[in-house]
Amino acid sequence: MSTQHFDAIVVGSGISGGWAAKELTEKGLKVLLLERGRNIEHIKDYVNATKEPWDYEHRGRPTQEMKDKHPVLQRDFVLNEETQGMWANEQENPYVEKKRFDWYRGYHVGGRSLLWGRQSYRLSQRDFEANLREGVAVDWPIRYEDMAPWYDYVERYAGIAGTREGLDHLPDGQFLPPVELNIVEKDVAARLKKAYGGKRLMINSRTANITQPKPEQGRVNCQYRNKCWLGCPFGAYFSTQSSTLPAAMKTGNLTLRPFSIVSQVLYDKDKKRARGVEVIDAETNQTYEFTANVIFLNASSFNSTWILMNSATDIWPGGLGSSSGELGHNVMDHHFRVGAGGVVEGFDDKYYYGRRPAGFYIPRFRNLGDEKRNYLRGFGYQGAASREGWDRNIAELGIGANLKNALAEPGAWTIGMTAFGEILPHHDNRIYLDRTVKDKWGLPVLAMDVEIRDNELAMRKDMLQDAVDMLEAAGVKNVRGSDWGYAPGMGIHEMGTARMGRDPKTSVLNGFNQVWDAPNVFVTDGAAMTSASCVNPSLTYMALTARAADYAVKELKKGNLK
């Protein structure tokens, strides 16, 4: 078994792993970046980036063969010809559903940073204080003021388009000019603001699509193609490939190793430190050891937790970081797929140009101030307005020239929005190792035992009714509300399984994302989240990672991590 030493090892190359690699290399550390899947090179490997629907044999739709190979992915829109090959192979990487859990994984360099929705919002002081204030789970060990400078830092680098709104519960950031609302969205926003006296707002989405070029990163501003999930040849949206990986490579301090499955963290019980990781080569099955002074686990929430669970089991049966009894527990996501839509009249002579990569956002308005609902926390809405296209159904025109002519004209203006709600951390919502089931490499798999609870079910009633009420109040016609059903995992925001906290008896990580049981191991992906808020979490992962990397290097120089 060959062994090689580095200053730091980063496991996982997605949003947080890319940031860890950038920050650690730029601070002078020799870093090994391990990715369990294949390499995807920026631009060269974006094989579908310039294709149109007619370029696909099945016009982008999933085939029966694809559905058979991906029984989980086929449950939702993520399985399609356009992104085929960008999701984990479910036959090689199975998991056990004690209760339904839709786990959508991207095993390749860049991970889901190539596939994410790019919505980028800060957690607020209210979010960081909510658990303590309401007696839920444990208190965050940090507050907004700890994170604010790091939000500033990552926003400036990544490039977040948005508008400053002055809302305490949705803090402003370092924004590029926004992706503009279209004419109908602006009209509905004005009507909504008037109808609710400014207490409910429709604002520009805050999105990681640059609206001004970043030549220092080799990134060109957004071209309004709305093909972000296919990889952007312009580097217009933030991803590992377009931004953090080139920066890390530029230092000369990075070694990238794809096809490297980390099977465990190697733990020195005498020093009470990790000494490295064990890696299985995904192509050859050969085993390697790599040693380092610092290890960052950024393999995505559940995979980082899996690595901890499979490490140091001779000392802790539940794995490294399990001494609190919380490792693998407190699974969170964002529940959604409920909202409303309708028709907007009076704009038949108006259209729009390009394909925007974002729409509007309605910030949380429930359980703020003195209002108390029959549930805790709240939700926000994401949505857009557009004109119906050629695929609309015109019942009166079944075939022929009349149908062709009718579909050549834009259809009615419609507007729709979907709510994203916070899920509370529950100890009984958990993942654990099922050692009776093995993956392609003979490793145990995760079992999912997660469900939404009464708090979320009560919230969904408001998520539906409020959407209907707001659109009707804004003058939208034929408004229809819908709950399309939600299963845990569908939000693709899995969080919480190695939570931060103030006490090693009730949490896995401390306030700088260090594993209490091994302080030279840091976890800065979604596993670290102590609560979920209702906003998309990736910006927080970036800020937590940059903050932890800065701290790790300082502690390393002091000799505290060796």
XYZ file of C-alpha atoms in Angstrom:
562
model
C 0.000 0.000 0.000
C 1.573 3.267 -1.139
C 1.465 6.367 1.056
C 1.941 10.020 0.132
C 1.862 13.045 2.446
C 0.198 16.435 1.906
C -0.394 19.437 4.127
C -4.144 19.038 3.665
C -6.606 16.656 2.070
C -9.983 17.799 0.753
C -12.563 15.078 0.126
C -15.115 16.079 -2.503
C -14.881 18.688 -5.247
C -18.353 20.223 -5.241
C -19.314 23.691 -4.053
C -17.716 23.465 -0.605
C -14.828 21.201 -1.633
C -13.833 23.571 -4.409
C -13.788 26.436 -1.936
C -11.695 24.433 0.534
C -9.165 23.618 -2.199
C -8.955 27.257 -3.295
C -8.569 28.701 0.177
C -6.045 26.181 1.460
C -3.832 26.287 -1.635
C -3.883 30.073 -1.790
C -2.680 30.112 1.813
C 0.332 28.037 0.814
C -0.685 24.485 1.717
C 0.032 21.515 -0.531
C -3.439 20.047 -1.030
C -4.769 16.741 -2.355
C -8.312 17.067 -3.718
C -10.041 13.690 -3.892
C -13.132 13.054 -6.019
C -14.833 9.671 -6.167
C -16.071 10.140 -9.737
C -14.671 11.064 -13.131
C -13.036 14.303 -14.141
C -15.024 16.895 -16.070
C -12.871 19.579 -17.652
C -14.231 23.081 -17.964
C -15.700 23.778 -21.435
C -14.180 20.711 -23.144
C -16.391 18.220 -21.324
C -19.658 20.188 -21.442
C -20.852 17.932 -24.238
C -24.448 19.195 -24.326
C -23.866 22.879 -23.603
C -24.727 24.091 -27.110
C -27.426 21.575 -28.003
C -31.072 22.409 -28.607
C -34.022 20.089 -27.845
C -34.125 18.809 -31.416
C -30.491 17.678 -31.145
C -31.475 14.896 -28.738
C -32.786 11.623 -30.102
C -35.740 11.671 -27.702
C -36.038 15.475 -27.484
C -34.516 15.415 -23.995
C -37.024 13.035 -22.472
C -35.863 10.009 -20.448
C -35.981 6.643 -22.170
C -37.325 3.494 -20.560
C -33.760 2.196 -20.324
C -32.750 5.323 -18.399
C -35.702 4.884 -16.040
C -34.802 1.246 -15.412
C -31.224 2.211 -14.539
C -32.261 5.152 -12.370
C -35.333 4.166 -10.327
C -34.810 7.111 -7.954
C -33.930 9.807 -10.487
C -36.902 8.893 -12.660
C -39.236 10.071 -9.909
C -38.611 13.682 -10.914
C -37.475 15.993 -13.722
C -33.766 15.484 -13.045
C -33.659 12.351 -15.212
C -33.449 13.456 -18.840
C -31.269 13.126 -21.914
C -29.706 16.542 -21.392
C -28.015 15.673 -18.095
C -27.570 11.952 -18.698
C -24.270 10.806 -17.201
C -24.156 13.678 -14.718
C -25.836 11.747 -11.908
C -24.495 8.860 -9.841
C -24.955 5.333 -11.153
C -27.678 3.864 -8.936
C -26.727 0.246 -9.639
C -23.155 0.832 -8.504
C -24.132 3.146 -5.651
C -27.334 1.811 -4.056
C -28.882 2.895 -0.781
C -31.669 1.577 1.426
C -34.960 3.448 1.854
C -36.538 2.550 5.180
C -38.783 5.436 4.235
C -38.812 7.056 0.817
C -35.873 9.399 0.302
C -35.001 10.826 -3.115
C -31.209 11.136 -3.097
C -29.877 12.913 -6.182
C -26.070 12.657 -6.324
C -23.464 13.940 -8.750
C -20.270 11.868 -8.600
C -17.768 13.766 -10.745
C -15.342 16.650 -10.397
C -17.431 19.702 -9.604
C -20.243 17.603 -8.149
C -23.562 19.379 -7.976
C -21.896 22.766 -8.465
C -22.446 21.994 -12.155
C -26.109 21.181 -11.592
C -27.324 23.495 -8.830
C -30.138 26.032 -9.037
C -27.733 28.892 -8.144
C -30.166 30.626 -5.770
C -27.909 32.325 -3.219
C -29.228 33.795 0.015
C -27.743 34.537 3.424
C -29.052 33.078 6.638
C -30.128 35.872 8.993
C -29.586 36.546 12.674
C -33.116 35.231 13.174
C -32.086 31.936 11.570
C -29.000 31.514 13.728
C -30.997 32.272 16.898
C -34.160 30.304 16.084
C -33.240 26.997 17.725
C -32.263 28.689 20.988
C -35.273 31.006 20.968
C -37.771 28.202 20.315
C -36.117 25.378 22.266
C -35.527 23.283 19.146
C -32.569 20.871 18.884
C -29.357 22.738 19.870
C -28.131 26.297 19.506
C -25.902 27.304 16.622
C -22.391 28.028 17.984
C -22.127 31.051 15.681
C -24.184 34.123 14.901
C -24.739 36.294 11.854
C -21.937 38.669 12.795
C -19.518 35.723 12.678
C -20.611 34.911 9.153
C -21.223 38.353 7.633
C -17.611 39.063 6.558
C -17.355 35.585 5.049
C -20.612 36.021 3.172
C -19.111 39.253 1.826
C -15.945 37.420 0.835
C -17.525 34.552 -1.073
C -20.190 36.730 -2.723
C -17.566 39.059 -4.170
C -15.610 36.140 -5.593
C -18.441 33.905 -6.792
C -20.520 36.737 -8.212
C -24.101 37.020 -6.950
C -26.642 39.072 -8.897
C -29.341 40.694 -6.794
C -30.848 43.806 -5.226
C -30.508 45.343 -1.802
C -33.841 45.342 0.025
C -33.011 46.263 3.642
C -34.734 43.216 5.155
C -33.471 41.961 8.522
C -34.719 38.438 7.813
C -33.059 38.313 4.364
C -29.762 40.179 4.739
C -28.372 42.106 1.805
C -25.079 41.103 0.238
C -22.332 42.162 -2.144
C -24.382 42.095 -5.325
C -23.771 42.464 -9.026
C -26.608 44.089 -10.996
C -29.676 41.840 -10.884
C -31.165 39.607 -13.516
C -34.053 41.951 -14.244
C -37.676 41.125 -13.625
C -39.728 41.150 -16.803
C -42.571 43.578 -17.373
C -45.283 41.328 -15.955
C -43.263 40.441 -12.856
C -42.646 44.142 -12.209
C -46.366 44.854 -12.497
C -47.358 41.985 -10.225
C -44.633 42.998 -7.735
C -46.032 46.542 -7.533
C -49.577 45.265 -7.073
C -48.462 42.798 -4.397
C -46.553 45.445 -2.460
C -49.564 47.753 -2.511
C -52.030 45.023 -1.559
C -50.044 44.041 1.544
C -48.725 47.428 2.548
C -45.132 46.441 1.824
C -45.213 43.441 4.157
C -44.994 40.961 1.289
C -42.505 41.647 -1.474
C -41.645 40.170 -4.840
C -37.963 40.877 -5.477
C -35.269 39.812 -7.930
C -33.851 36.361 -7.403
C -30.366 36.382 -5.925
C -28.492 34.095 -8.255
C -24.875 33.007 -8.789
C -24.923 34.115 -12.428
C -22.568 36.983 -13.099
C -24.135 39.946 -14.878
C -20.761 41.633 -15.325
C -17.607 39.873 -16.564
C -14.908 38.646 -14.199
C -11.833 38.706 -16.463
C -9.509 37.884 -13.571
C -11.275 34.506 -13.413
C -11.704 34.139 -17.167
C -15.481 34.344 -16.778
C -17.838 36.109 -19.192
C -21.146 37.570 -18.043
C -24.371 35.584 -18.438
C -25.580 35.189 -22.036
C -29.208 34.439 -21.027
C -29.160 30.962 -22.547
C -30.643 29.283 -19.435
C -28.670 26.101 -20.027
C -26.755 26.300 -16.759
C -27.289 22.658 -15.831
C -25.421 21.601 -18.999
C -22.208 23.395 -18.012
C -21.523 26.964 -19.082
C -18.781 27.529 -21.693
C -18.749 31.187 -20.653
C -18.218 30.435 -16.958
C -21.162 32.714 -16.304
C -22.470 30.804 -13.323
C -20.411 29.872 -10.303
C -19.093 26.322 -10.285
C -15.964 24.538 -9.158
C -14.795 24.243 -12.769
C -15.337 27.888 -13.684
C -14.046 29.509 -10.520
C -12.464 27.812 -7.503
C -10.631 24.937 -9.206
C -8.736 27.169 -11.679
C -7.743 29.413 -8.761
C -6.433 26.453 -6.790
C -4.598 25.048 -9.808
C -2.994 28.435 -10.462
C -1.152 28.244 -7.143
C 0.732 25.102 -8.140
C -0.199 23.635 -4.765
C -3.069 21.381 -5.826
C -3.118 17.719 -6.778
C -6.484 16.592 -8.162
C -7.206 12.867 -8.040
C -10.519 11.685 -9.537
C -11.859 8.108 -9.245
C -10.824 8.142 -5.580
C -13.357 6.762 -3.093
C -12.471 7.658 0.487
C -13.398 4.626 2.585
C -12.355 6.026 5.949
C -10.464 8.674 7.856
C -7.377 7.142 9.470
C -7.328 8.018 13.172
C -4.388 8.043 15.603
C -5.920 7.272 18.989
C -2.760 8.266 20.854
C -2.550 11.730 19.321
C -6.344 12.023 19.081
C -5.891 13.312 15.577
C -6.628 12.047 12.101
C -3.483 11.108 10.217
C -4.947 10.723 6.728
C -7.467 8.839 4.629
C -7.782 5.459 2.999
C -8.755 5.543 -0.672
C -10.087 2.899 -3.025
C -9.299 3.553 -6.671
C -12.733 3.368 -8.335
C -11.257 1.956 -11.541
C -8.658 -0.541 -10.277
C -9.961 -1.311 -6.751
C -6.423 -0.750 -5.465
C -6.185 0.733 -1.971
C -4.021 3.729 -1.087
C -3.235 5.751 2.004
C -2.706 9.493 1.896
C -1.614 11.351 5.008
C -2.066 14.995 5.938
C -2.074 17.396 8.866
C -5.580 18.685 8.076
C -8.567 16.967 6.466
C -11.647 18.698 5.064
C -14.674 16.492 4.439
C -16.767 18.038 1.662
C -18.161 14.935 -0.003
C -21.767 16.229 0.342
C -23.771 15.961 3.546
C -24.550 12.280 3.527
C -21.280 11.083 2.039
C -19.206 13.092 4.503
C -21.291 11.542 7.256
C -20.824 8.095 5.715
C -17.044 8.551 5.841
C -17.180 9.519 9.521
C -19.453 6.561 10.321
C -17.017 4.178 8.641
C -13.957 5.604 10.449
C -12.358 4.745 13.821
C -15.032 2.139 14.558
C -12.591 0.292 16.825
C -12.848 3.265 19.189
C -16.400 4.467 18.543
C -18.793 1.817 17.159
C -20.796 4.611 15.530
C -17.716 6.055 13.868
C -15.533 9.132 14.200
C -17.578 12.019 15.580
C -20.288 9.768 17.011
C -19.488 10.273 20.698
C -22.417 12.685 21.061
C -24.917 10.220 19.608
C -25.877 12.791 16.966
C -23.856 11.637 13.952
C -26.283 10.738 11.164
C -29.266 12.293 12.932
C -31.221 15.531 12.394
C -31.628 15.163 8.630
C -33.111 18.268 7.034
C -34.082 19.340 3.518
C -36.405 22.012 2.147
C -39.939 20.866 1.463
C -41.495 22.365 -1.642
C -43.621 21.425 -4.689
C -46.573 23.458 -3.484
C -47.687 26.823 -4.848
C -49.956 28.506 -7.378
C -50.155 29.953 -10.849
C -52.471 31.917 -13.082
C -52.932 34.135 -16.121
C -51.958 37.805 -16.331
C -54.036 39.973 -18.639
C -53.228 43.249 -20.348
C -49.765 42.531 -21.724
C -50.479 40.757 -24.998
C -48.380 43.321 -26.881
C -45.328 42.710 -24.666
C -42.601 40.100 -24.849
C -39.095 39.546 -23.482
C -35.652 38.797 -24.866
C -33.384 35.884 -24.071
C -33.809 33.111 -21.575
C -33.173 34.338 -18.078
C -31.461 31.981 -15.603
C -33.594 33.314 -12.736
C -36.946 34.863 -11.902
C -38.402 36.390 -8.759
C -38.249 35.645 -5.048
C -40.836 36.350 -2.351
C -39.033 36.441 1.007
C -40.462 34.824 4.110
C -43.288 36.748 5.781
C -44.759 34.196 8.215
C -43.848 34.011 11.921
C -42.085 37.349 11.838
C -42.632 39.979 14.495
C -45.618 39.238 16.705
C -47.340 36.863 14.297
C -47.657 33.281 15.516
C -48.875 30.521 13.228
C -49.679 26.945 14.234
C -46.193 25.932 13.152
C -42.632 27.177 13.636
C -40.432 28.942 11.067
C -41.504 29.898 7.559
C -41.083 29.731 3.811
C -40.298 31.802 0.721
C -41.371 31.514 -2.907
C -39.442 31.211 -6.146
C -41.153 31.777 -9.473
C -41.370 33.514 -12.811
C -43.745 34.940 -15.398
C -43.548 34.117 -19.096
C -45.610 33.768 -22.242
C -46.882 30.329 -23.140
C -44.976 28.717 -25.979
C -45.583 26.265 -28.799
C -46.245 23.368 -26.441
C -49.444 24.856 -25.032
C -52.644 22.963 -25.719
C -55.177 24.645 -28.024
C -58.186 22.350 -27.993
C -59.951 24.007 -30.903
C -57.062 23.485 -33.310
C -56.227 19.844 -33.737
C -54.036 19.689 -36.810
C -52.853 21.501 -39.926
C -52.024 25.038 -40.999
C -54.348 26.750 -38.511
C -52.621 25.004 -35.620
C -49.171 25.859 -37.001
C -50.091 29.516 -37.440
C -51.609 29.754 -33.980
C -48.553 28.249 -32.309
C -46.274 30.664 -34.141
C -47.770 33.436 -32.006
C -46.904 33.804 -28.307
C -49.505 32.489 -25.913
C -50.947 34.111 -22.817
C -48.806 35.547 -20.053
C -48.740 33.197 -17.072
C -47.109 33.452 -13.678
C -46.333 30.725 -11.199
C -44.481 30.233 -7.953
C -43.390 27.420 -5.679
C -42.789 27.673 -1.938
C -39.694 26.393 -0.163
C -40.246 25.696 3.520
C -37.959 25.038 6.454
C -37.791 21.545 7.938
C -37.007 21.313 11.636
C -34.156 19.101 12.887
C -35.513 15.918 14.497
C -33.197 13.407 16.122
C -35.298 10.550 14.720
C -34.811 11.731 11.144
C -31.625 9.834 10.497
C -29.288 7.970 8.182
C -27.139 5.025 9.233
C -24.860 2.364 7.768
C -26.530 -0.814 6.564
C -23.660 -3.287 6.507
C -25.850 -6.023 4.995
C -25.991 -4.154 1.669
C -22.818 -3.348 -0.263
C -21.983 -1.130 -3.214
C -19.875 -2.060 -6.245
C -16.692 -1.752 -4.176
C -17.908 -3.882 -1.276
C -18.561 -0.902 1.001
C -21.650 -0.662 3.251
C -24.388 1.683 2.094
C -26.552 4.260 3.789
C -30.056 3.569 4.996
C -32.538 6.475 5.041
C -35.134 6.802 7.787
C -36.552 10.282 7.271
C -40.043 11.788 7.097
C -41.661 15.194 7.314
C -43.535 15.934 10.510
C -46.642 17.770 11.690
C -44.852 21.138 11.644
C -44.098 20.854 7.942
C -47.549 19.500 7.102
C -49.189 22.449 8.854
C -46.851 24.858 7.058
C -47.767 23.431 3.645
C -51.360 24.563 4.078
C -50.188 28.175 4.321
C -47.678 27.658 1.512
C -50.583 26.761 -0.768
C -53.221 29.233 0.406
C -50.870 32.193 0.672
C -49.715 31.645 -2.917
C -53.311 31.705 -4.135
C -54.194 34.731 -2.026
C -51.189 36.776 -3.167
C -51.705 36.144 -6.863
C -55.387 36.973 -6.610
C -54.602 40.116 -4.634
C -52.218 41.133 -7.438
C -54.959 40.783 -10.048
C -53.866 37.472 -11.569
C -56.743 35.568 -13.200
C -57.706 31.906 -13.112
C -55.448 31.275 -10.132
C -55.014 27.653 -9.194
C -53.149 26.333 -6.197
C -51.536 22.917 -6.183
C -49.634 20.591 -3.894
C -47.719 18.237 -6.138
C -46.473 16.161 -3.217
C -43.081 16.100 -1.572
C -40.777 13.334 -0.392
C -37.643 14.049 1.694
C -34.630 14.622 -0.509
C -36.524 16.124 -3.427
C -35.261 19.587 -2.483
C -31.679 18.309 -3.061
C -30.697 20.289 0.049
C -29.878 17.449 2.442
C -28.367 18.837 5.651
C -27.668 18.370 9.326
C -26.165 14.914 9.843
C -22.964 16.184 11.523
C -24.284 19.343 13.089
C -22.369 22.210 14.655
C -22.970 23.031 18.293
C -21.588 24.400 21.517
C -21.253 21.126 23.440
C -19.449 17.921 22.378
C -22.152 15.985 24.182
C -24.868 17.192 21.795
C -23.107 17.999 18.518
C -20.532 16.608 16.111
C -18.708 19.835 15.212
C -17.649 22.947 17.087
C -18.042 26.562 16.017
C -15.242 26.311 13.450
C -16.537 23.080 11.891
C -13.971 20.890 13.650
C -14.964 17.368 14.658
C -14.922 17.419 18.458
C -13.294 13.968 18.502
C -10.572 14.897 15.968
C -9.895 18.651 15.764
C -7.843 18.403 12.572
C -10.908 17.111 10.698
C -13.271 19.789 9.372
C -16.732 19.266 7.863
C -18.051 22.314 5.994
C -20.720 20.973 3.653
C -24.418 20.638 4.433
C -23.776 18.052 7.144
C -22.655 20.910 9.413
C -25.992 22.743 9.408
C -27.660 23.087 12.810
C -30.918 24.336 11.323
C -32.058 24.797 7.749
C -33.694 28.231 7.411
C -36.013 28.403 4.393
C -33.450 29.789 1.967
C -31.169 27.854 -0.345
C -28.106 26.800 1.650
C -25.152 26.690 -0.768
C -23.969 30.252 -0.113
C -23.720 29.372 3.571
C -21.629 26.285 2.760
C -19.222 28.522 0.831
C -18.923 31.006 3.698
C -18.518 28.285 6.346
C -15.779 26.688 4.253
C -13.801 29.877 3.691
C -14.071 30.708 7.389
C -12.993 27.235 8.509
C -10.075 27.146 6.063
C -8.790 30.466 7.368
C -9.026 29.160 10.933
C -7.419 25.818 10.058
C -4.348 27.423 8.519
C -3.891 29.724 11.508
C -4.231 26.789 13.924
C -1.847 24.711 11.830
C 0.784 27.446 11.984
C 0.365 27.549 15.765
C 0.994 23.801 15.914
C -2.457 23.058 17.356
C -3.566 20.561 14.707
C -0.548 18.264 14.397
